Short mmCIF file of C-alpha atoms in Angstrom, two decimals:
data_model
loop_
_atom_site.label_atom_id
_atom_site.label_comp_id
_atom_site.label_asym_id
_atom_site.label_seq_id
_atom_site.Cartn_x
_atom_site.Cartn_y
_atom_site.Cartn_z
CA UNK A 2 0.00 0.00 0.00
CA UNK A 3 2.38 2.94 0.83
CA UNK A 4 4.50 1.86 -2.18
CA UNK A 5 1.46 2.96 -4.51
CA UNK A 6 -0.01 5.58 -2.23
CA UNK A 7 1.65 8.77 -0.27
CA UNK A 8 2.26 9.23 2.96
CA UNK A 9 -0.30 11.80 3.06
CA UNK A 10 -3.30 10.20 2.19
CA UNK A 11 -2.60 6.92 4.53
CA UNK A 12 -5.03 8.83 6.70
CA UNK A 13 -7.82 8.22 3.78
CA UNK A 14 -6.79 4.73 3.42
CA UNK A 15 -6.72 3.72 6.85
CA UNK A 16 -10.66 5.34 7.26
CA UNK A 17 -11.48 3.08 4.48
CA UNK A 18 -9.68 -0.22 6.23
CA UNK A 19 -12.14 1.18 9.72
CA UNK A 20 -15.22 1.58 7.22
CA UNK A 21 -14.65 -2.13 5.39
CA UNK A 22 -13.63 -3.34 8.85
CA UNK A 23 -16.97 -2.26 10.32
CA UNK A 24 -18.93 -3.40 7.41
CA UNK A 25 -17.28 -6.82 7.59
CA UNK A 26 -17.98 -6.92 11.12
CA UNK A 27 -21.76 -5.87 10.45
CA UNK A 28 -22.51 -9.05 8.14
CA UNK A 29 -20.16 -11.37 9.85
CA UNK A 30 -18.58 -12.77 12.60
CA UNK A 31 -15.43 -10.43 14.34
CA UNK A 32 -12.93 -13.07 12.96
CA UNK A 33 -12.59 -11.26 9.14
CA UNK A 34 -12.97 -7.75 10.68
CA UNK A 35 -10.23 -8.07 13.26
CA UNK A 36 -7.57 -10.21 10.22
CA UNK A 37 -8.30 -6.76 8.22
CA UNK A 38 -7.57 -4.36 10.49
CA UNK A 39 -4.78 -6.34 12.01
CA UNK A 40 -3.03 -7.45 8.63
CA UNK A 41 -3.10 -4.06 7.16
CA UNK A 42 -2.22 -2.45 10.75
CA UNK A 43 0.93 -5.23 10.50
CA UNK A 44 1.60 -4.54 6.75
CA UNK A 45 1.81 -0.60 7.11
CA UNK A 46 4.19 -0.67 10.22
CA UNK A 47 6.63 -3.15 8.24
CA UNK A 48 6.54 -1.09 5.27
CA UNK A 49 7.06 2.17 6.76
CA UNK A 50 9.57 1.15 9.47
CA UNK A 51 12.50 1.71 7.36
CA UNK A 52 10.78 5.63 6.01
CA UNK A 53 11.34 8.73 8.33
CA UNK A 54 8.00 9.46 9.61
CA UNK A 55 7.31 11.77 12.44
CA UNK A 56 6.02 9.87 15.50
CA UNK A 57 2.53 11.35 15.77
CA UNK A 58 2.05 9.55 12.56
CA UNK A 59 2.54 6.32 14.07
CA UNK A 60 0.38 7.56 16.67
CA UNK A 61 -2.60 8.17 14.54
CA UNK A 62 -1.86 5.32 12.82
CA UNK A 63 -2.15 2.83 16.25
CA UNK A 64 -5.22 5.11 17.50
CA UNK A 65 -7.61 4.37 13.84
CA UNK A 66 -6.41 0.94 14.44
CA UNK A 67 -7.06 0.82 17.77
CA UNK A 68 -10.81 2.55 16.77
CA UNK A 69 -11.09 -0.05 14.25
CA UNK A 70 -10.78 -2.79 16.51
CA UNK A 71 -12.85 -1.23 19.13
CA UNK A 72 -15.58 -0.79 16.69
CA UNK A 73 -15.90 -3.95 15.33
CA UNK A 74 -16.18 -5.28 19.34
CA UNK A 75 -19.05 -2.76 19.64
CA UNK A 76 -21.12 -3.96 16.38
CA UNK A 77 -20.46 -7.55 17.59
CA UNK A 78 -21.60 -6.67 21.52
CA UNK A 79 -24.90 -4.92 19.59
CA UNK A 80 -25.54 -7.67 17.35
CA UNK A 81 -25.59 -10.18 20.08
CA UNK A 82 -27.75 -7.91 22.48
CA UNK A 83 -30.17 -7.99 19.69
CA UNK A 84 -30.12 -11.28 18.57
CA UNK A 85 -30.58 -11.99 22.29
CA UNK A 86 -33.42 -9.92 22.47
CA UNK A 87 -35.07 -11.56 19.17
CA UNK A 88 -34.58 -14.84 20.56
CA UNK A 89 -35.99 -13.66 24.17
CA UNK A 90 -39.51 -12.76 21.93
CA UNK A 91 -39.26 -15.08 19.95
CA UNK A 92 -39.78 -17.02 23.75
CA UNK A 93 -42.44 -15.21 24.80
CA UNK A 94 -44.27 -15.43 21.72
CA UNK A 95 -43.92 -18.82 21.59
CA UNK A 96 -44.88 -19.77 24.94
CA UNK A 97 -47.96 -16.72 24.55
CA UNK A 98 -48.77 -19.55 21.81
CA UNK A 99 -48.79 -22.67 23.74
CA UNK A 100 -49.99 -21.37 26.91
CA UNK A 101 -52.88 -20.18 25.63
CA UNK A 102 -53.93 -23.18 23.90
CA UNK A 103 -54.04 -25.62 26.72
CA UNK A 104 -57.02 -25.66 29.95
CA UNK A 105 -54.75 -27.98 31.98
CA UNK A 106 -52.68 -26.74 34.92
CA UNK A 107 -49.91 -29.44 34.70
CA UNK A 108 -49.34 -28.01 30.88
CA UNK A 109 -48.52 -25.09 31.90
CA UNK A 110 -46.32 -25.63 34.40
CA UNK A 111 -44.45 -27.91 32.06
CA UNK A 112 -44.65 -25.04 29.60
CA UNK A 113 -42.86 -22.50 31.78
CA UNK A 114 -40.29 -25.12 33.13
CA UNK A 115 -39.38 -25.46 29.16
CA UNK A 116 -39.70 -21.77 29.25
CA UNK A 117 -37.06 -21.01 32.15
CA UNK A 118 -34.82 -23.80 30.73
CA UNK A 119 -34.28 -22.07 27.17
CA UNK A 120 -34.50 -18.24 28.15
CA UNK A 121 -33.26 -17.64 31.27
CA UNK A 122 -29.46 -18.55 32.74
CA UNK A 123 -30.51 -19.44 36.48
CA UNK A 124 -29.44 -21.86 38.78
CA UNK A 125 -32.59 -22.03 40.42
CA UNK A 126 -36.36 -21.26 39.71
CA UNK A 127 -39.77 -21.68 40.69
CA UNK A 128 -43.40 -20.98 40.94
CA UNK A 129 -45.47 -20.54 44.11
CA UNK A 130 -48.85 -19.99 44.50
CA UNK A 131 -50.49 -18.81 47.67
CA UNK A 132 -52.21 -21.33 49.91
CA UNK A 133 -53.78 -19.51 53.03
CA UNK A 134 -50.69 -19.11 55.49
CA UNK A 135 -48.30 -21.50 52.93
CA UNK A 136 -46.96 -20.69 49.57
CA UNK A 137 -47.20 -24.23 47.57
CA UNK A 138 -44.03 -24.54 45.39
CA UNK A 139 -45.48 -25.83 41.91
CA UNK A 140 -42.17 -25.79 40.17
CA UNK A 141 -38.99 -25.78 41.96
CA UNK A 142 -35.66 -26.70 40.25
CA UNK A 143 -32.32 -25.88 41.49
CA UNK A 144 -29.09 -26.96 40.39
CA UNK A 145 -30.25 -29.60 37.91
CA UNK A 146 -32.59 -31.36 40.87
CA UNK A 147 -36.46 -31.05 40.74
CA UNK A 148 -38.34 -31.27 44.15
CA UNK A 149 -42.17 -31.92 44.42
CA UNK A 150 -44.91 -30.99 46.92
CA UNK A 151 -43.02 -28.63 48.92
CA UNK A 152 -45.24 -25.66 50.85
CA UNK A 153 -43.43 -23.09 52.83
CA UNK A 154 -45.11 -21.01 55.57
CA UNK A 155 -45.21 -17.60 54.03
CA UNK A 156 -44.49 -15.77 56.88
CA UNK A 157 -41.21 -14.12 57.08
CA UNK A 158 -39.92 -14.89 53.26
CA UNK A 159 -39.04 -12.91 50.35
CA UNK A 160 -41.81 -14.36 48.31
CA UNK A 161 -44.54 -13.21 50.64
CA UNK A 162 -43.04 -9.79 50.29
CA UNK A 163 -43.17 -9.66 46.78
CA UNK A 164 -46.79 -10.99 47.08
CA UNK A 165 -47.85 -8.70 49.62
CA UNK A 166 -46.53 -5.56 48.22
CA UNK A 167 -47.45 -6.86 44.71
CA UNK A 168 -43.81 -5.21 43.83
CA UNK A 169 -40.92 -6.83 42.15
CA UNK A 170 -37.83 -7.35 43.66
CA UNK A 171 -34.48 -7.48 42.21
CA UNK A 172 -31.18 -8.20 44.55
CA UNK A 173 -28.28 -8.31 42.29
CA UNK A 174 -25.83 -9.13 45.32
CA UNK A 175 -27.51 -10.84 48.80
CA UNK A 176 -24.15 -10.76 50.48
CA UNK A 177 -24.86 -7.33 51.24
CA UNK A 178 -27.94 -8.18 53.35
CA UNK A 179 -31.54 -7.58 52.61
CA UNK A 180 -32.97 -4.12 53.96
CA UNK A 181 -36.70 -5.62 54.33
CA UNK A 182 -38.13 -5.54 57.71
CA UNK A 183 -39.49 -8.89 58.52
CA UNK A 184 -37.72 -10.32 55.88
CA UNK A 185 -35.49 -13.60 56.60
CA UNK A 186 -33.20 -15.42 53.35
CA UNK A 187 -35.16 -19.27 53.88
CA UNK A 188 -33.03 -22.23 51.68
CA UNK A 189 -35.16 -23.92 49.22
CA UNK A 190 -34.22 -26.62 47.28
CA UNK A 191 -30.64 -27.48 48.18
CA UNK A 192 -28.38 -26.66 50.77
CA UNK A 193 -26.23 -23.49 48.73
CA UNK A 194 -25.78 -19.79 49.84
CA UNK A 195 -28.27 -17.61 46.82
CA UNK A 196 -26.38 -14.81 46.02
CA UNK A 197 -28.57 -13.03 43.30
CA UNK A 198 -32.30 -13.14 43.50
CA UNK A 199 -35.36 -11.62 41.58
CA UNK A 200 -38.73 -12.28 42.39
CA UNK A 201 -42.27 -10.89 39.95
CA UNK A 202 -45.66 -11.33 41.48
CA UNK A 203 -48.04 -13.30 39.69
CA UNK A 204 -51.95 -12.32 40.30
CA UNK A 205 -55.34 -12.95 38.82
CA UNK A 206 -58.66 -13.64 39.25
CA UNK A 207 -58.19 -16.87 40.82
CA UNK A 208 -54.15 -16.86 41.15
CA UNK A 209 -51.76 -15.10 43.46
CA UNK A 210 -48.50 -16.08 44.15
CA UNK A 211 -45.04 -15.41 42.88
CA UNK A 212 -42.06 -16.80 40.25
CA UNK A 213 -38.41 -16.30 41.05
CA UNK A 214 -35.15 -17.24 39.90
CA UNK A 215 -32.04 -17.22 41.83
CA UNK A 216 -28.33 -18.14 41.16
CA UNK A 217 -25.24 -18.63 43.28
CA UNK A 218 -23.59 -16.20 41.37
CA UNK A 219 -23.48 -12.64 42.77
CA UNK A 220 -24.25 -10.30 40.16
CA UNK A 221 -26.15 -12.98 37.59
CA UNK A 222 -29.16 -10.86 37.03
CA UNK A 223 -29.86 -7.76 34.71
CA UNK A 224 -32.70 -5.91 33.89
CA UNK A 225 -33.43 -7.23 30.77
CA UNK A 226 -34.02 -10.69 32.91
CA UNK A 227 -35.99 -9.14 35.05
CA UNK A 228 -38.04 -7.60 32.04
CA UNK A 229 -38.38 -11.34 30.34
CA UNK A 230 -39.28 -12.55 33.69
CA UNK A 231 -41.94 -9.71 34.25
CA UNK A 232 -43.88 -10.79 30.82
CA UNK A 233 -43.59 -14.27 31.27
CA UNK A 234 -45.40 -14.11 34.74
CA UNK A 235 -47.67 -11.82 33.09
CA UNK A 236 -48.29 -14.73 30.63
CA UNK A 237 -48.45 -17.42 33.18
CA UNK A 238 -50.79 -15.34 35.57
CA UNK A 239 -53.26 -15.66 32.82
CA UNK A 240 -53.02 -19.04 31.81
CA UNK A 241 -53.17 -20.79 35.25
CA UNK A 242 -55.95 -18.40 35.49
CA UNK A 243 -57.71 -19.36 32.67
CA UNK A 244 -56.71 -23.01 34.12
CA UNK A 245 -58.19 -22.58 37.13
CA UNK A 246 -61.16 -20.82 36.18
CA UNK A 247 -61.61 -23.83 33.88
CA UNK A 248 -61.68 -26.52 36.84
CA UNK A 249 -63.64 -24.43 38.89
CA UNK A 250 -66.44 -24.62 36.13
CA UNK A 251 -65.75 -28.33 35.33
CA UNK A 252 -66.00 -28.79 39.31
CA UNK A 253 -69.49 -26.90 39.97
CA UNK A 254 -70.94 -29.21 36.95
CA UNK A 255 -70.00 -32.07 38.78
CA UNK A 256 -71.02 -30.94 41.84
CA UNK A 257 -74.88 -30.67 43.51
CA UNK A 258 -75.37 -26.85 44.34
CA UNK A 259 -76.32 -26.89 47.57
CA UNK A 260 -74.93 -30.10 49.61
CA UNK A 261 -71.12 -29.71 47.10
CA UNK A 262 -70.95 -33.08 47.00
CA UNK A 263 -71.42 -35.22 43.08
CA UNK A 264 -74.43 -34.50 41.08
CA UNK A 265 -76.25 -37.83 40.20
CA UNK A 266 -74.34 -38.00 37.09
CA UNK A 267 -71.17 -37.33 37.99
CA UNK A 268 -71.30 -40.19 41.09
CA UNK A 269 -72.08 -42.90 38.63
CA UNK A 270 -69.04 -42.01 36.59
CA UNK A 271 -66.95 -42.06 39.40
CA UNK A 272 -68.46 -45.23 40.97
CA UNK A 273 -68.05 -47.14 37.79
CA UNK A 274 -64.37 -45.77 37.55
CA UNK A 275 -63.35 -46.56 41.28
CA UNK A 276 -65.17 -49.80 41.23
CA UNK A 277 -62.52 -50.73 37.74
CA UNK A 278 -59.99 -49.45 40.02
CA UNK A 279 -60.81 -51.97 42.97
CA UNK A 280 -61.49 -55.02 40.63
CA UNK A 281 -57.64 -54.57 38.94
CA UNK A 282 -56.74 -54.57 42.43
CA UNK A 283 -58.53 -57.23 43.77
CA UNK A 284 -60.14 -55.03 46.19
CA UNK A 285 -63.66 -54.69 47.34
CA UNK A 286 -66.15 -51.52 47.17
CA UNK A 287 -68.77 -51.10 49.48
CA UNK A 288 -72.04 -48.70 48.07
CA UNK A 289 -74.26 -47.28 50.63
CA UNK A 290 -77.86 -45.85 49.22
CA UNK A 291 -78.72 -43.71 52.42
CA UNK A 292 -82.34 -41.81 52.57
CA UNK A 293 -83.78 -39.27 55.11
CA UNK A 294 -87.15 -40.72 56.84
CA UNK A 295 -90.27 -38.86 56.34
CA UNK A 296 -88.34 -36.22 54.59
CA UNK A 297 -91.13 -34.69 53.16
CA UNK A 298 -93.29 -33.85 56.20
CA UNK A 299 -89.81 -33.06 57.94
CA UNK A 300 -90.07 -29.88 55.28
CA UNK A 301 -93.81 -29.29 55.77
CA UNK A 302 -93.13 -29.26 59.40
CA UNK A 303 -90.00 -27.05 59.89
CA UNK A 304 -89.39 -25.11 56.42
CA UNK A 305 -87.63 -25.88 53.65
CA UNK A 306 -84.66 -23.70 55.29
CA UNK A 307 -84.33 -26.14 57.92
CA UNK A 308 -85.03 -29.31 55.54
CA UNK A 309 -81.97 -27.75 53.49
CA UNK A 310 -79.49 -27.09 56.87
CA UNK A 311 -80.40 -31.49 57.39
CA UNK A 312 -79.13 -32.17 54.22
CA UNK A 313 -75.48 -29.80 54.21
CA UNK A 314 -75.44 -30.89 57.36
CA UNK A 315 -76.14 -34.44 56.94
CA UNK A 316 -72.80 -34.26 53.96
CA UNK A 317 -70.44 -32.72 56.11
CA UNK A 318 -71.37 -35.90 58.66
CA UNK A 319 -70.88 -37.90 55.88
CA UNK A 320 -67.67 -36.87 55.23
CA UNK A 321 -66.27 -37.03 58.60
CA UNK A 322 -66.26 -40.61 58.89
CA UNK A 323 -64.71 -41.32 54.80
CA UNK A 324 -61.52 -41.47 53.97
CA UNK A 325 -60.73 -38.80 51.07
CA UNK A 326 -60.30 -41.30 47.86
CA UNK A 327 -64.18 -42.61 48.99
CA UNK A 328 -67.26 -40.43 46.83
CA UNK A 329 -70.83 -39.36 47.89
CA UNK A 330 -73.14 -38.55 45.81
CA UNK A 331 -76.88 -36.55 46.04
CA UNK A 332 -78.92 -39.15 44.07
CA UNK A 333 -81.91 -37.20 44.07
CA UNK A 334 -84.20 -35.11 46.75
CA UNK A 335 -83.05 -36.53 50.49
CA UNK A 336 -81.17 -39.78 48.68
CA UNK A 337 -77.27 -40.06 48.68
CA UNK A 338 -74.73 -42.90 47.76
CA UNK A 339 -71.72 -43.43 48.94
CA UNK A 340 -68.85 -45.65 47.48
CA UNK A 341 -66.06 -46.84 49.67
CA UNK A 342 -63.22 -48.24 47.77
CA UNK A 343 -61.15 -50.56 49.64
CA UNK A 344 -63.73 -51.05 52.13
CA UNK A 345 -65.35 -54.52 52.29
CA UNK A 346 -69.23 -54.90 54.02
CA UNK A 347 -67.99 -55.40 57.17
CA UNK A 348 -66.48 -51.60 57.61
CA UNK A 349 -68.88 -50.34 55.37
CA UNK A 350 -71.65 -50.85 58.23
CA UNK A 351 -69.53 -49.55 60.23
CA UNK A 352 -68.96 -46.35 58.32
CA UNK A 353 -72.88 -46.31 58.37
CA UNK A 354 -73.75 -46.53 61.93
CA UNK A 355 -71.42 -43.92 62.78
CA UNK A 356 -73.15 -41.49 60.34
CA UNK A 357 -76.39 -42.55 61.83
CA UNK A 358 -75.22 -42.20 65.59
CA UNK A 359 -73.70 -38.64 64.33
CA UNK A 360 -76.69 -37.48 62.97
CA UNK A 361 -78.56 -38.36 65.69
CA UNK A 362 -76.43 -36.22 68.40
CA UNK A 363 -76.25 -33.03 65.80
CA UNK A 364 -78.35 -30.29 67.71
CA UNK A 365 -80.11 -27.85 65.00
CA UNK A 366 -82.13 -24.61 66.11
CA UNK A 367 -84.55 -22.45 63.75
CA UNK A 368 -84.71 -18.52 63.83
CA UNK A 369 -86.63 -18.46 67.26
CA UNK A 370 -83.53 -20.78 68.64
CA UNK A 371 -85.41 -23.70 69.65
CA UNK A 372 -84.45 -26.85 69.60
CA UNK A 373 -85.69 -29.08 66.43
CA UNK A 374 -85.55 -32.37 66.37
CA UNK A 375 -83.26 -34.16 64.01
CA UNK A 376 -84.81 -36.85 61.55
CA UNK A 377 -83.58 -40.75 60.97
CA UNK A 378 -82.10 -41.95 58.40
CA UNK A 379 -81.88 -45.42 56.64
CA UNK A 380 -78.97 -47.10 54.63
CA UNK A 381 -78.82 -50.16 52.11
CA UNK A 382 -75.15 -51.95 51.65
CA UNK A 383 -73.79 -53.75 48.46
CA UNK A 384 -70.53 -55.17 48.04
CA UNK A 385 -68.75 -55.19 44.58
CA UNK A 386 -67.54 -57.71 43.03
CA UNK A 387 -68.60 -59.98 45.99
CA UNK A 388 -72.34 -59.79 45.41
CA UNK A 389 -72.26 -58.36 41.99
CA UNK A 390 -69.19 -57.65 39.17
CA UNK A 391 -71.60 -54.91 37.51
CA UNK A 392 -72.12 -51.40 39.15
CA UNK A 393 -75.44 -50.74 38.08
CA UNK A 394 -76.82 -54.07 39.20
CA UNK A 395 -74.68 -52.98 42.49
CA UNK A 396 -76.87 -49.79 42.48
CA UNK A 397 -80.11 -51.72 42.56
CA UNK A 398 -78.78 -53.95 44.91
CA UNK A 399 -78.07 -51.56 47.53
CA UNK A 400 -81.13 -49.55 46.86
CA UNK A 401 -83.42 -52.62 47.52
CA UNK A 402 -81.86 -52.89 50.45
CA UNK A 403 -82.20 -49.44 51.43
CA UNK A 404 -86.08 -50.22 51.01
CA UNK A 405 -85.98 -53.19 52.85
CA UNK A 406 -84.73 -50.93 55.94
CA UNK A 407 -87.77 -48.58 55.73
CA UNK A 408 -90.52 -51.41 54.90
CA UNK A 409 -89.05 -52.47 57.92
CA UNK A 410 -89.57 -49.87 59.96
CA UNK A 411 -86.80 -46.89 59.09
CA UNK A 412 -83.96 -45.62 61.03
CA UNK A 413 -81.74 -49.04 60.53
CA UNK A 414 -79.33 -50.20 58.16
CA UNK A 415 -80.05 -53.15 55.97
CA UNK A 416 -76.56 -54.80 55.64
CA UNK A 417 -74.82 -56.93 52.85
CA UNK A 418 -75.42 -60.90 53.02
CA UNK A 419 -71.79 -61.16 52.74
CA UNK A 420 -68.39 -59.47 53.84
CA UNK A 421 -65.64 -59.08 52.10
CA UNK A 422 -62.87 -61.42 53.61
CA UNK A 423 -59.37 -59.62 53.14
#
């Protein structure tokens, strides 16, 4: 170059070698920027180092090459803040996609784990949702470990802060203590010091609770994560709201209005699934068709207010003595099922003279606050498969039996013939 150009336009040239230098490093990779400025850098010292030329030339010269280099670093820095950012909503978009498509609650969890995984550069994360006095930990992963069924009393922690105040929090560096009154650093997970935590509430309609990610890094965190981590809790409020909102309705269609426990429909389905269940297992299931005596003049009598306080009432007995995997059921009017998996004849009457004993201590007063007295009740047992392998059949069976107990004079319980011998 300086044997075909003079000294006093290498000024022009070496503008040129900055411009192609940035250009290259525009539409590629800093590897052919930085040979071109450093070969020409390396070709114009060796050339001119045996020419007289003043030493603020070579000054110059070092400084545009120095620019050079400096600029392509700053194109290449840019490019991959923006291809970060393009990839961060291409993320969101993505998941917005997904997690809008899908009414189940495990989905979307499984979504945002996927989520969290591919966007964010934590060693820790997770979701909790607010539970009363607990925060239940849907999604906790830390260190390349996931742990399950984990609730933490709220009181104290950094996630009930950020849930309370409904305010994000961002703490770059814990080793400087936190300056929250109350406030107390609780392990999660395993056993390592968090040095850099940021925590976004999460609230709806039927949601409140919190997601956070944390590393053992001081320092780990920017603001753009906290940005990405803002919209995707925006994105996953929604959906487990829409998710929960979802159940809720699927849960009320199953459920009778005013006693909460299965429609008519709903018990059958069950019954026949829990009575599959059993038979795989070689198990027994005991039905019970119970019925409230004289119902009808019981209403006359006292009010329909009063009828209606029996029959809550009457459920909540119910489910005091059953375990929580056993189903009742409003058949119709004052008639209820119950289906005890597990449970052979034997326990079954058991189960049923307890709820007849407990009925008969419960102690109801109307508006006035006197005493009124509490009606009988009368029960019909079936045992399946013992008696019968088919659950309607098992249906009719118990509900003959239930009739046999009134013909016979009400307020008893008309057993199976057999028990189930374990």
């Amino acid at each position: 170059m300086a044997y075909f150009f003079s000294a006093k336009i290498d000024h022009l040239l070496y503008t040129l070698v900055l411009i192609a230098a940035l250009s290259s490093s525009l539409i590629s990779t800093r590897g052919p920027a930085y040979f071109l400025v450093v070969s020409v850098t390396s070709f114009y010292f060796l050339i001119r180092s045996n020419q007289r030329i003043m030493e603020y030339e070579w000054v110059i010269h070092l400084g545009l090459s120095i620019a050079a280099l400096m600029g392509v670093e700053t194109i290449q820095q840019l490019k991959n803040m923006t291809t970060q950012q393009i990839n961060r909503l291409e993320t969101i978009n993505e998941l917005s996609r997904q997690i809008v498509s899908t009414l189940d609650t495990k989905q979307v969890f499984a979504l945002l784990n996927a989520t969290f995984q591919s966007a964010l550069e934590a060693d820790s994360y997770y979701i909790g949702i607010l539970d009363g006095d607990f925060i239940k930990l849907e999604l906790l992963y830390d260190d390349g470990e996931y742990f399950h069924d984990l609730r933490l009393s709220k009181k104290g922690t950094l996630s009930n802060w950020v849930i309370t105040h409904q305010q994000e929090l961002f703490l770059p560096d814990m080793r400087k203590g936190i300056q929250l009154d109350g406030v107390e650093v609780i392990n999660i997970g395993k056993d390592k010091p968090t040095l850099s935590w940021m925590g976004i509430p999460m609230h709806g309609a039927h949601v409140d609770g919190i997601m956070a990610i944390s590393s053992y890094r001081p320092n780990a965190f920017d603001r753009s994560d906290m940005e990405l981590l803002s919209t995707i809790a925006q994105r996953a409020a929604l959906a487990l709201d829409n998710t929960y909102h979802h159940a809720l309705v699927q849960q009320q269609a199953r459920l009778d209005s005013l006693t909460k426990v299965y429609n008519h429909g709903y018990f059958i389905q069950t019954l026949h699934e829990q009575a599959q269940i059993c038979k795989t297992q070689n198990q027994p299931l005991s039905l019970i068709m119970l019925d409230i005596d004289f119902f009808k003049q019981y209403n006359d009598t006292f009010g329909h207010p009063i009828g209606d306080e029996i029959l809550v009432s009457l459920c909540v007995i119910i489910r005091s003595h059953i375990k929580s995997t056993d189903s009742i059921g409003r058949w119709g009017g004052e008639e209820f099922a119950i289906a005890l998996p597990n449970t052979d004849g034997h326990q079954a009457a058991l189960v049923a003279q307890r709820i007849r004993e407990t009925l008969g201590s419960l102690k109801i007063r109307n508006s006035e606050q006197f005493t009124i007295p509490i009606p009988t009740i009368s029960m019909g047992l079936a045992v399946f498969p013992l008696e019968t392998n088919d659950t309607s059949k098992l249906i009719d069976l118990a509900d003959k039996r239930l009739y046999t107990a009134k013909e016979r004079g009400r307020d008893q319980i008309e057993p199976a013939l057999a028990f189930w011998k374990k």
